[in-house]
Amino acid sequence: MRYSNKLILLTLPTIALILVGESRITILSKEVKEKMEKLLNHINKPRIKSFQTEHGYILDCIDIRKQQAFDHPLLKNHSIKLKPTRIPKWTKYNNTSHKPRSLPFGQDDIKCPVGTVIVKRITLEDLIQAQHLKSLRQVSSMNKKIDLTGHHFATVKYNDYHYGAKGNINTWNPYVSPDQFSLAAMTITEKLQSISAGWIVYPGLHQNQSSLFTYWTADGNKMTRCYNALCPGFVHVSTKYAIGVPAKPVSVYGGRQYHLEVSIYQDHVTGDWWFSLRDEPIGYWPRSLFKSEGLADGASAVVWGGEVYSSVKEKSPSMGSGHFPQEGFKKAAYVNGLKVITDITRVVSSPTASSLKTSANSPNCYNVKKILGVGEYWSRAILFGGPGGCTF
């Protein structure tokens, strides 16, 4: 089955555009601009209701059955699921020591009507910058076949078979230049297929502030690599939580800490991979997007932590809070409450200490420290990050 002409544009590595040096002026030919505007009209589905936010972007309520996910050829006859068959029973936290606050993550009490989903309206600039971001290749450190030049990681990896995981991802707002990004996420992977969720700062795509993002690829970033709702595949179900919006408030150095309570898990009946915030289902990646030797039946690894990108000509940006893990809680970034679903019975457990392997490919600029403490928050956790300043 082939993609339509409109969808071909979404799978190309880049759109024919020129980014002009430091001026950041994007020059588009008349033909390309017309194609992109046509594509934009196709992506932004007819809205039933809209909300103008204080941050300048627009949130639309669209018919759940008409969302862009179903433009994917593998989802033409997909039956929508409004919720997972069963939500995993992640252990409730009963230890208040060093207890951060989970983001409520609402958009000013905005909620869409039943039968719709809430989405961030895509602009022409969003499309342009998304294509540029793809060229930067957010890759996740697990695929060693991909050129990692310009990418720096500070992560912990659980390298065993599982059906989902959870982590509380500390939110920060690091400064990055227009051609850089800095993120913190959880990534689940099998072979060349992976799905991710967390926060990212990339000025062109998110107005230079930390924003909720999702990402998936079905072929090691070759042809399918999609952020947020910029291409078909991810099925959105939430009426109140949109992807691509600011992750606020962010943490304060030495002060109040906030995190995104992220979980990604495979439905034991349908095989779909669900993404939730605070156990609130946001949406899912249908099983049909993935191959049997990939994420169709479980995964072999999960990674938590940070990644930054910078071109070889520019010093790398800060990661997390911009401080090394040795500074400790409230000063370094963290991911805590690490959990995995280890078998087909969907039993939730803490990963063993020996199964968690830390990795930092530029330790002079970023590092990671494994925490094996007490209580549900800190029995399995990491501190990570650093000030940056590396070049290749």
Coordinates of N, CA and C in Angstrom, one line a residue, residues 27-260:
I27 N 14.1 30.2 3.6 CA 13.7 30.6 2.3 C 13.0 29.4 1.6
L28 N 11.8 29.6 1.2 CA 11.1 28.5 0.5 C 10.7 28.9 -0.9
S29 N 10.9 28.0 -1.8 CA 10.4 28.3 -3.2 C 8.9 28.4 -3.2
K30 N 8.4 29.1 -4.2 CA 6.9 29.2 -4.3 C 6.2 27.9 -4.3
E31 N 6.8 26.9 -5.1 CA 6.2 25.6 -5.2 C 6.2 24.9 -3.9
V32 N 7.4 24.9 -3.2 CA 7.4 24.2 -1.9 C 6.5 24.8 -0.9
K33 N 6.4 26.1 -0.9 CA 5.5 26.8 0.1 C 4.1 26.4 -0.2
E34 N 3.7 26.3 -1.5 CA 2.3 25.9 -1.8 C 2.0 24.5 -1.4
K35 N 3.0 23.6 -1.6 CA 2.9 22.2 -1.1 C 2.7 22.1 0.4
M36 N 3.5 22.9 1.1 CA 3.5 22.9 2.5 C 2.2 23.5 3.1
E37 N 1.7 24.5 2.5 CA 0.4 25.1 2.9 C -0.7 24.1 2.6
K38 N -0.6 23.3 1.5 CA -1.6 22.3 1.2 C -1.6 21.2 2.2
L39 N -0.3 20.8 2.6 CA -0.2 19.8 3.6 C -0.7 20.3 5.0
L40 N -0.5 21.6 5.3 CA -0.9 22.1 6.5 C -2.4 22.1 6.7
N41 N -3.1 22.4 5.6 CA -4.6 22.3 5.6 C -5.0 20.8 5.7
H42 N -4.2 19.9 5.3 CA -4.6 18.5 5.5 C -4.4 18.0 6.9
I43 N -3.3 18.5 7.5 CA -2.9 18.1 8.9 C -3.9 18.7 9.9
N44 N -4.3 20.0 9.8 CA -5.2 20.6 10.7 C -6.6 20.2 10.3
K45 N -7.2 19.3 11.0 CA -8.5 18.8 10.7 C -9.6 19.8 11.1
P46 N -10.8 19.7 10.5 CA -11.9 20.6 10.8 C -12.1 20.6 12.3
R47 N -12.2 21.8 12.9 CA -12.4 21.9 14.4 C -13.8 22.1 14.8
I48 N -14.2 21.6 15.9 CA -15.5 21.7 16.4 C -15.5 22.9 17.4
K49 N -14.4 23.1 18.0 CA -14.2 24.2 19.0 C -12.8 24.5 19.1
S50 N -12.4 25.8 19.4 CA -11.0 26.2 19.5 C -10.8 27.1 20.7
F51 N -9.6 27.1 21.2 CA -9.2 27.9 22.4 C -7.9 28.6 22.0
Q52 N -7.8 29.9 22.2 CA -6.6 30.7 22.1 C -5.9 30.7 23.5
T53 N -4.7 30.3 23.6 CA -4.0 30.2 24.9 C -3.2 31.5 25.1
E54 N -2.8 31.6 26.3 CA -2.0 32.8 26.7 C -0.5 32.7 26.1
H55 N -0.1 31.5 25.7 CA 1.2 31.3 25.1 C 1.2 31.6 23.6
G56 N 0.1 31.9 23.0 CA 0.1 32.2 21.6 C -0.3 31.1 20.7
Y57 N -0.4 29.9 21.1 CA -0.8 28.8 20.2 C -2.3 28.6 20.4
I58 N -2.9 27.8 19.5 CA -4.3 27.5 19.5 C -4.5 26.0 19.7
L59 N -5.5 25.7 20.6 CA -5.9 24.3 20.8 C -7.2 24.1 20.1
D60 N -7.3 23.0 19.4 CA -8.5 22.7 18.6 C -9.1 21.4 19.2
C61 N -10.4 21.4 19.2 CA -11.2 20.1 19.5 C -11.6 19.6 18.1
I62 N -11.2 18.4 17.8 CA -11.5 17.8 16.5 C -12.2 16.4 16.8
D63 N -13.0 16.0 15.8 CA -13.6 14.7 15.9 C -12.6 13.6 16.0
I64 N -12.7 12.8 17.1 CA -11.7 11.7 17.3 C -11.5 10.8 16.1
R65 N -12.6 10.6 15.4 CA -12.5 9.7 14.2 C -11.8 10.3 13.0
K66 N -11.7 11.7 13.0 CA -11.1 12.3 11.9 C -9.7 12.8 12.1
Q67 N -9.1 12.4 13.2 CA -7.7 12.9 13.5 C -6.7 12.3 12.5
Q68 N -5.6 13.0 12.4 CA -4.6 12.7 11.4 C -4.0 11.2 11.5
A69 N -4.1 10.6 12.7 CA -3.6 9.3 12.9 C -4.1 8.3 11.8
F70 N -5.4 8.5 11.4 CA -6.0 7.5 10.5 C -5.7 7.8 9.1
D71 N -4.9 8.8 8.8 CA -4.4 9.0 7.4 C -3.2 8.0 7.1
H72 N -2.7 7.3 8.2 CA -1.7 6.3 8.0 C -2.3 5.1 7.3
P73 N -1.7 4.6 6.2 CA -2.3 3.5 5.5 C -2.5 2.2 6.3
L74 N -1.7 2.0 7.4 CA -1.9 0.8 8.2 C -3.0 1.0 9.2
L75 N -3.6 2.2 9.2 CA -4.7 2.4 10.2 C -6.1 2.7 9.5
K76 N -6.2 2.4 8.2 CA -7.4 2.8 7.5 C -8.6 2.1 8.1
N77 N -8.5 0.9 8.6 CA -9.7 0.2 9.1 C -9.5 0.0 10.7
H78 N -8.8 0.9 11.3 CA -8.5 0.8 12.7 C -9.7 1.0 13.6
S79 N -10.0 0.2 14.6 CA -11.0 0.4 15.5 C -10.5 1.2 16.7
I80 N -11.0 2.4 17.0 CA -10.5 3.3 18.0 C -10.8 2.7 19.4
K81 N -9.7 2.7 20.3 CA -9.9 2.4 21.7 C -9.8 3.6 22.5
L82 N -10.8 3.8 23.3 CA -10.8 5.0 24.2 C -10.0 4.9 25.4
K83 N -9.7 3.7 25.8 CA -8.9 3.5 27.0 C -8.2 2.1 26.9
P84 N -7.1 1.9 27.6 CA -6.5 0.6 27.6 C -7.4 -0.5 28.3
T85 N -7.2 -1.7 28.0 CA -8.0 -2.8 28.6 C -7.8 -2.8 30.1
R86 N -6.6 -2.5 30.5 CA -6.3 -2.4 32.0 C -5.2 -1.5 32.2
I87 N -5.3 -0.6 33.2 CA -4.2 0.3 33.5 C -3.3 -0.4 34.6
P88 N -2.0 -0.5 34.3 CA -1.1 -1.1 35.3 C -1.2 -0.5 36.7
K89 N -1.1 -1.3 37.7 CA -1.2 -0.9 39.1 C 0.2 -0.5 39.5
W90 N 0.7 0.7 39.1 CA 1.9 1.2 39.5 C 1.8 1.5 41.0
T91 N 2.9 1.1 41.8 CA 2.9 1.2 43.2 C 2.6 2.7 43.6
K92 N 1.8 2.9 44.6 CA 1.5 4.2 45.1 C 2.6 4.6 46.0
Y93 N 3.0 5.9 46.0 CA 4.1 6.4 46.8 C 3.7 6.7 48.2
N94 N 4.4 6.2 49.2 CA 4.0 6.4 50.5 C 5.2 7.0 51.3
N95 N 6.2 7.4 50.6 CA 7.4 8.0 51.3 C 7.4 9.4 50.9
T96 N 7.4 10.3 51.9 CA 7.3 11.7 51.5 C 8.7 12.4 51.5
S97 N 9.7 11.7 51.8 CA 11.1 12.2 51.8 C 11.5 12.7 50.4
H98 N 11.9 13.9 50.2 CA 12.3 14.5 48.9 C 11.2 14.3 47.9
K99 N 10.0 14.6 48.3 CA 8.8 14.3 47.4 C 8.6 15.5 46.5
P100 N 8.8 15.4 45.2 CA 8.6 16.5 44.2 C 7.1 16.5 43.9
R101 N 6.7 17.4 43.1 CA 5.3 17.6 42.7 C 5.1 17.1 41.2
S102 N 4.1 16.2 41.0 CA 3.8 15.8 39.7 C 3.0 16.9 39.0
L103 N 3.3 17.2 37.8 CA 2.6 18.3 37.1 C 1.2 17.9 36.8
P104 N 0.2 18.8 37.2 CA -1.2 18.6 36.8 C -1.4 18.6 35.3
F105 N -0.5 19.3 34.7 CA -0.5 19.4 33.2 C -1.8 19.6 32.5
G106 N -2.5 20.6 33.0 CA -3.7 21.0 32.2 C -3.5 22.2 31.4
Q107 N -4.4 22.5 30.5 CA -4.2 23.8 29.7 C -5.3 24.8 30.2
D108 N -5.0 25.4 31.3 CA -5.9 26.4 31.8 C -7.4 25.9 31.9
D109 N -7.5 24.7 32.4 CA -8.9 24.1 32.6 C -9.6 23.9 31.3
I110 N -8.9 23.9 30.1 CA -9.5 23.7 28.8 C -9.9 22.2 28.7
K111 N -11.1 21.9 28.2 CA -11.5 20.5 28.0 C -12.4 20.5 26.8
C112 N -12.2 19.5 25.9 CA -13.0 19.4 24.7 C -14.2 18.5 25.0
P113 N -15.3 18.6 24.1 CA -16.5 17.8 24.3 C -16.2 16.3 24.1
V114 N -17.1 15.5 24.6 CA -17.1 14.1 24.4 C -17.1 13.8 22.9
G115 N -16.3 12.8 22.5 CA -16.3 12.5 21.0 C -15.3 13.2 20.2
T116 N -14.5 14.1 20.9 CA -13.5 14.9 20.3 C -12.1 14.6 21.0
V117 N -11.1 15.1 20.4 CA -9.8 15.1 21.1 C -9.2 16.5 21.0
I118 N -8.3 16.8 21.9 CA -7.7 18.1 22.0 C -6.3 18.1 21.3
V119 N -6.0 18.9 20.3 CA -4.8 19.0 19.6 C -4.3 20.4 19.5
K120 N -3.0 20.5 19.4 CA -2.3 21.8 19.2 C -2.4 22.1 17.7
R121 N -2.9 23.2 17.3 CA -2.9 23.6 15.9 C -1.5 23.8 15.3
I122 N -1.3 23.1 14.2 CA 0.1 23.2 13.6 C 0.1 24.4 12.7
T123 N 1.3 25.1 12.7 CA 1.5 26.3 11.8 C 2.5 25.9 10.8
L124 N 2.6 26.8 9.8 CA 3.6 26.6 8.7 C 5.0 26.6 9.3
E125 N 5.3 27.4 10.3 CA 6.6 27.4 10.9 C 6.9 26.1 11.7
D126 N 5.8 25.6 12.3 CA 6.0 24.3 12.9 C 6.4 23.2 12.0
L127 N 5.9 23.2 10.8 CA 6.2 22.2 9.7 C 7.7 22.4 9.3
I128 N 8.1 23.6 9.1 CA 9.4 23.9 8.7 C 10.4 23.5 9.7
Q129 N 10.2 23.8 11.0 CA 11.1 23.5 12.0 C 11.1 22.0 12.3
A130 N 10.0 21.4 12.2 CA 9.9 19.9 12.4 C 10.8 19.2 11.5
Q131 N 10.8 19.6 10.2 CA 11.7 19.0 9.2 C 13.1 19.2 9.6
H132 N 13.4 20.4 10.1 CA 14.8 20.6 10.5 C 15.2 19.8 11.7
L133 N 14.3 19.7 12.6 CA 14.5 18.8 13.8 C 14.8 17.4 13.4
K134 N 14.0 16.9 12.4 CA 14.3 15.5 11.9 C 15.7 15.4 11.4
S135 N 16.2 16.4 10.7 CA 17.5 16.4 10.2 C 18.6 16.3 11.3
L136 N 18.2 16.8 12.5 CA 19.1 16.7 13.6 C 19.1 15.3 14.2
R137 N 18.1 14.5 13.9 CA 18.1 13.1 14.2 C 18.1 12.8 15.7
Q138 N 17.0 13.1 16.4 CA 16.9 12.6 17.8 C 16.9 11.1 17.8
V139 N 17.9 10.5 18.3 CA 18.1 9.1 18.0 C 18.0 8.1 19.2
S140 N 18.2 8.6 20.4 CA 18.2 7.7 21.5 C 19.4 6.8 21.4
S141 N 20.2 6.7 22.5 CA 21.5 6.1 22.4 C 21.6 4.6 22.1
M142 N 20.5 4.0 22.0 CA 20.5 2.5 21.9 C 20.9 2.0 20.5
N143 N 20.7 2.8 19.4 CA 21.0 2.4 18.1 C 22.4 2.8 17.7
K144 N 23.3 1.9 17.9 CA 24.7 2.2 17.6 C 25.1 2.3 16.2
K145 N 24.2 1.9 15.3 CA 24.4 2.0 13.8 C 24.2 3.4 13.3
I146 N 23.6 4.3 14.1 CA 23.4 5.7 13.7 C 24.5 6.6 14.1
D147 N 24.9 7.5 13.2 CA 25.9 8.5 13.5 C 25.5 9.3 14.7
L148 N 26.3 9.3 15.7 CA 25.9 10.1 16.9 C 26.7 11.4 17.0
T149 N 27.4 11.8 16.0 CA 28.1 13.1 16.0 C 27.1 14.2 16.4
G150 N 27.5 15.0 17.4 CA 26.7 16.1 17.9 C 25.7 15.7 19.0
H151 N 25.5 14.4 19.2 CA 24.6 14.0 20.3 C 25.4 13.6 21.5
H152 N 24.8 14.0 22.7 CA 25.4 13.7 24.0 C 24.3 13.1 24.8
F153 N 24.6 12.0 25.6 CA 23.7 11.3 26.4 C 24.1 11.2 27.8
A154 N 23.2 11.1 28.7 CA 23.4 10.7 30.1 C 22.2 10.0 30.6
T155 N 22.3 8.6 30.5 CA 21.1 7.8 30.7 C 21.4 6.6 31.5
V156 N 20.3 5.9 31.9 CA 20.3 4.6 32.5 C 19.5 3.7 31.6
K157 N 19.9 2.4 31.4 CA 19.3 1.5 30.5 C 18.9 0.2 31.2
Y158 N 17.6 -0.2 31.1 CA 17.2 -1.5 31.6 C 17.2 -2.4 30.3
N159 N 18.1 -3.4 30.3 CA 18.3 -4.2 29.1 C 17.8 -5.6 29.3
D160 N 16.5 -5.7 29.4 CA 15.8 -7.0 29.5 C 14.4 -6.9 29.0
Y161 N 13.8 -8.1 28.7 CA 12.5 -8.0 28.0 C 11.4 -7.5 29.0
H162 N 10.5 -6.7 28.4 CA 9.5 -6.1 29.2 C 8.3 -5.7 28.3
Y163 N 7.2 -5.2 29.0 CA 6.0 -4.8 28.3 C 5.6 -3.4 28.7
G164 N 6.5 -2.6 29.2 CA 6.2 -1.2 29.6 C 7.1 -0.8 30.7
A165 N 7.0 0.5 30.9 CA 7.8 1.1 32.0 C 7.2 2.5 32.4
K166 N 7.8 3.0 33.5 CA 7.3 4.2 34.1 C 8.5 5.0 34.7
G167 N 8.4 6.3 34.7 CA 9.4 7.1 35.3 C 8.9 8.6 35.5
N168 N 9.3 9.2 36.6 CA 9.0 10.6 36.9 C 10.1 11.5 36.4
I169 N 9.8 12.2 35.3 CA 10.9 12.9 34.6 C 10.9 14.4 35.0
N170 N 11.9 14.8 35.7 CA 12.1 16.1 36.3 C 12.1 17.2 35.2
T171 N 11.3 18.2 35.3 CA 11.1 19.2 34.2 C 12.0 20.4 34.5
W172 N 12.7 20.8 33.5 CA 13.6 22.0 33.5 C 13.4 22.8 32.2
N173 N 14.0 24.0 32.1 CA 13.9 24.8 30.9 C 15.3 25.3 30.5
P174 N 16.2 24.4 30.0 CA 17.6 24.8 29.7 C 17.6 25.7 28.4
Y175 N 18.6 26.6 28.4 CA 18.7 27.4 27.3 C 19.4 26.7 26.1
V176 N 18.9 26.8 24.9 CA 19.5 26.2 23.7 C 19.5 27.2 22.6
S177 N 20.4 27.2 21.7 CA 20.4 28.0 20.5 C 19.5 27.4 19.5
P178 N 19.2 28.2 18.4 CA 18.2 27.7 17.4 C 18.5 26.4 16.8
D179 N 19.7 26.0 16.6 CA 20.1 24.7 16.0 C 20.4 23.6 17.0
Q180 N 20.0 23.7 18.2 CA 20.2 22.7 19.2 C 18.9 22.3 19.8
F181 N 19.0 21.1 20.5 CA 17.9 20.8 21.4 C 18.4 20.1 22.7
S182 N 17.6 20.1 23.7 CA 17.9 19.5 25.0 C 16.6 18.8 25.4
L183 N 16.7 17.5 25.8 CA 15.5 16.8 26.2 C 15.7 15.9 27.4
A184 N 14.7 15.4 28.0 CA 14.7 14.4 29.0 C 13.5 13.5 28.7
A185 N 13.7 12.2 28.6 CA 12.6 11.3 28.1 C 12.8 9.9 28.6
M186 N 11.8 9.1 28.4 CA 11.8 7.6 28.5 C 11.6 7.0 27.1
T187 N 12.5 6.1 26.7 CA 12.4 5.5 25.4 C 12.3 4.0 25.6
I188 N 11.3 3.4 24.9 CA 11.2 1.9 24.9 C 11.6 1.5 23.5
T189 N 12.4 0.4 23.4 CA 12.9 0.0 22.1 C 13.0 -1.5 21.9
E190 N 12.9 -1.9 20.6 CA 13.1 -3.3 20.2 C 13.6 -3.3 18.8
K191 N 14.8 -3.8 18.6 CA 15.5 -3.8 17.3 C 15.6 -2.3 16.9
L192 N 15.1 -1.9 15.7 CA 15.2 -0.6 15.2 C 13.9 0.2 15.4
Q193 N 13.0 -0.3 16.2 CA 11.8 0.4 16.5 C 11.8 1.0 17.9
S194 N 11.3 2.2 18.1 CA 11.3 2.8 19.4 C 10.1 3.8 19.6
I195 N 9.7 4.0 20.8 CA 8.7 5.1 21.1 C 9.2 5.8 22.4
S196 N 9.0 7.1 22.4 CA 9.5 8.0 23.5 C 8.5 9.0 23.9
A197 N 8.6 9.4 25.2 CA 7.8 10.5 25.7 C 8.6 11.3 26.8
G198 N 8.4 12.6 26.9 CA 9.1 13.4 27.9 C 9.0 14.8 27.5
W199 N 10.0 15.6 27.8 CA 10.0 17.0 27.5 C 11.2 17.4 26.6
I200 N 11.0 18.4 25.8 CA 12.1 18.8 24.9 C 12.1 20.4 24.8
V201 N 13.3 20.9 24.7 CA 13.4 22.4 24.4 C 14.1 22.4 23.1
Y202 N 13.4 22.9 22.1 CA 13.9 23.2 20.7 C 13.3 24.5 20.2
P203 N 14.0 25.6 20.2 CA 13.4 26.9 19.9 C 12.5 27.0 18.7
G204 N 12.9 26.4 17.6 CA 12.1 26.5 16.4 C 10.8 25.8 16.5
L205 N 10.7 24.7 17.3 CA 9.5 23.9 17.3 C 8.6 24.3 18.5
H206 N 9.2 24.8 19.6 CA 8.4 25.0 20.8 C 8.6 26.3 21.5
Q207 N 9.0 27.3 20.7 CA 9.1 28.7 21.3 C 10.0 28.8 22.5
N208 N 11.1 28.0 22.4 CA 12.2 28.1 23.4 C 11.7 27.9 24.8
Q209 N 10.8 26.9 25.0 CA 10.4 26.5 26.3 C 10.2 25.0 26.4
S210 N 10.3 24.4 27.5 CA 10.2 23.0 27.7 C 8.7 22.6 27.4
S211 N 8.6 21.6 26.5 CA 7.3 21.2 26.1 C 7.2 19.7 26.0
L212 N 6.0 19.2 26.3 CA 5.7 17.8 26.2 C 5.9 17.3 24.8
F213 N 6.6 16.2 24.6 CA 6.7 15.6 23.3 C 6.6 14.1 23.3
T214 N 6.2 13.6 22.1 CA 6.3 12.1 21.8 C 7.1 11.9 20.6
Y215 N 7.6 10.7 20.4 CA 8.4 10.4 19.2 C 8.3 8.9 18.9
W216 N 8.3 8.5 17.7 CA 8.3 7.1 17.4 C 9.0 6.9 16.0
T217 N 9.6 5.7 15.9 CA 10.1 5.3 14.6 C 9.9 3.8 14.5
A218 N 9.6 3.3 13.3 CA 9.4 1.9 13.0 C 10.5 1.3 12.2
D219 N 11.6 2.1 11.9 CA 12.7 1.6 11.1 C 14.0 2.3 11.4
G220 N 14.3 2.6 12.7 CA 15.6 3.2 13.0 C 15.8 4.6 12.5
N221 N 14.7 5.3 12.3 CA 14.8 6.7 11.9 C 15.1 6.9 10.4
K222 N 14.9 5.9 9.6 CA 15.3 6.0 8.2 C 14.2 6.7 7.4
M223 N 12.9 6.2 7.5 CA 11.8 6.8 6.8 C 10.7 7.2 7.8
T224 N 10.5 6.5 8.8 CA 9.5 6.9 9.8 C 10.1 7.4 11.0
R225 N 10.0 8.7 11.3 CA 10.4 9.3 12.5 C 9.5 10.5 12.7
C226 N 8.7 10.4 13.7 CA 7.6 11.4 13.9 C 7.6 12.0 15.3
Y227 N 7.6 13.3 15.4 CA 7.4 14.1 16.6 C 5.9 14.4 16.7
N228 N 5.4 14.3 17.9 CA 4.1 14.8 18.3 C 3.0 14.3 17.3
A229 N 2.2 15.3 16.8 CA 1.1 14.9 15.9 C 1.4 15.5 14.5
L230 N 2.7 15.6 14.1 CA 3.1 16.1 12.9 C 3.0 15.1 11.7
C231 N 2.7 13.9 12.0 CA 2.4 12.9 10.9 C 1.5 11.8 11.5
P232 N 0.9 11.0 10.6 CA 0.0 10.0 11.1 C 0.6 8.9 11.9
G233 N -0.2 8.2 12.8 CA 0.3 7.1 13.5 C -0.2 7.0 14.9
F234 N 0.2 8.0 15.7 CA -0.2 8.1 17.2 C -1.7 8.4 17.3
V235 N -2.5 7.6 18.0 CA -3.9 7.9 18.1 C -4.2 8.6 19.4
H236 N -4.6 9.8 19.3 CA -4.9 10.7 20.5 C -6.3 10.4 21.0
V237 N -6.5 10.3 22.3 CA -7.8 10.0 22.9 C -8.2 11.0 24.0
S238 N -7.3 11.8 24.5 CA -7.6 12.7 25.6 C -8.3 13.9 25.2
T239 N -9.3 14.3 26.0 CA -10.0 15.6 25.7 C -9.5 16.8 26.4
K240 N -8.4 16.6 27.3 CA -7.9 17.7 28.0 C -6.4 17.9 28.0
Y241 N -5.7 16.9 27.5 CA -4.2 16.9 27.5 C -3.7 16.9 26.0
A242 N -3.1 17.9 25.6 CA -2.6 18.0 24.2 C -1.0 17.8 24.2
I243 N -0.5 17.3 23.2 CA 0.9 17.1 23.0 C 1.5 18.3 22.3
G244 N 2.8 18.7 22.7 CA 3.4 19.8 22.1 C 3.2 21.1 22.8
V245 N 2.5 21.1 23.9 CA 2.3 22.3 24.7 C 3.3 22.4 25.9
P246 N 3.5 23.6 26.4 CA 4.5 23.8 27.5 C 4.3 22.8 28.7
A247 N 5.5 22.3 29.1 CA 5.5 21.5 30.4 C 5.8 22.5 31.5
K248 N 4.7 23.0 32.1 CA 4.9 24.0 33.1 C 4.1 23.6 34.4
P249 N 4.6 24.1 35.5 CA 5.8 24.9 35.8 C 7.0 24.0 35.7
V250 N 8.2 24.7 35.6 CA 9.5 23.9 35.6 C 10.1 24.1 36.9
S251 N 11.1 23.2 37.2 CA 11.7 23.2 38.5 C 12.6 24.4 38.7
V252 N 12.9 24.7 39.9 CA 13.8 25.8 40.3 C 15.0 25.3 41.0
Y253 N 16.2 25.7 40.6 CA 17.4 25.3 41.2 C 17.4 25.6 42.7
G254 N 17.5 24.5 43.5 CA 17.5 24.7 45.0 C 16.1 24.9 45.5
G255 N 15.1 24.9 44.7 CA 13.8 25.2 45.2 C 12.8 24.1 44.8
R256 N 11.6 24.5 44.5 CA 10.5 23.5 44.2 C 10.8 22.7 43.0
Q257 N 10.5 21.4 43.1 CA 10.7 20.5 41.9 C 9.4 19.9 41.4
Y258 N 9.4 19.8 40.0 CA 8.3 19.3 39.3 C 8.7 18.2 38.4
H259 N 7.8 17.3 38.1 CA 8.1 16.2 37.1 C 6.9 15.8 36.3
L260 N 7.1 15.2 35.2 CA 6.1 14.5 34.4 C 6.1 13.1 34.8

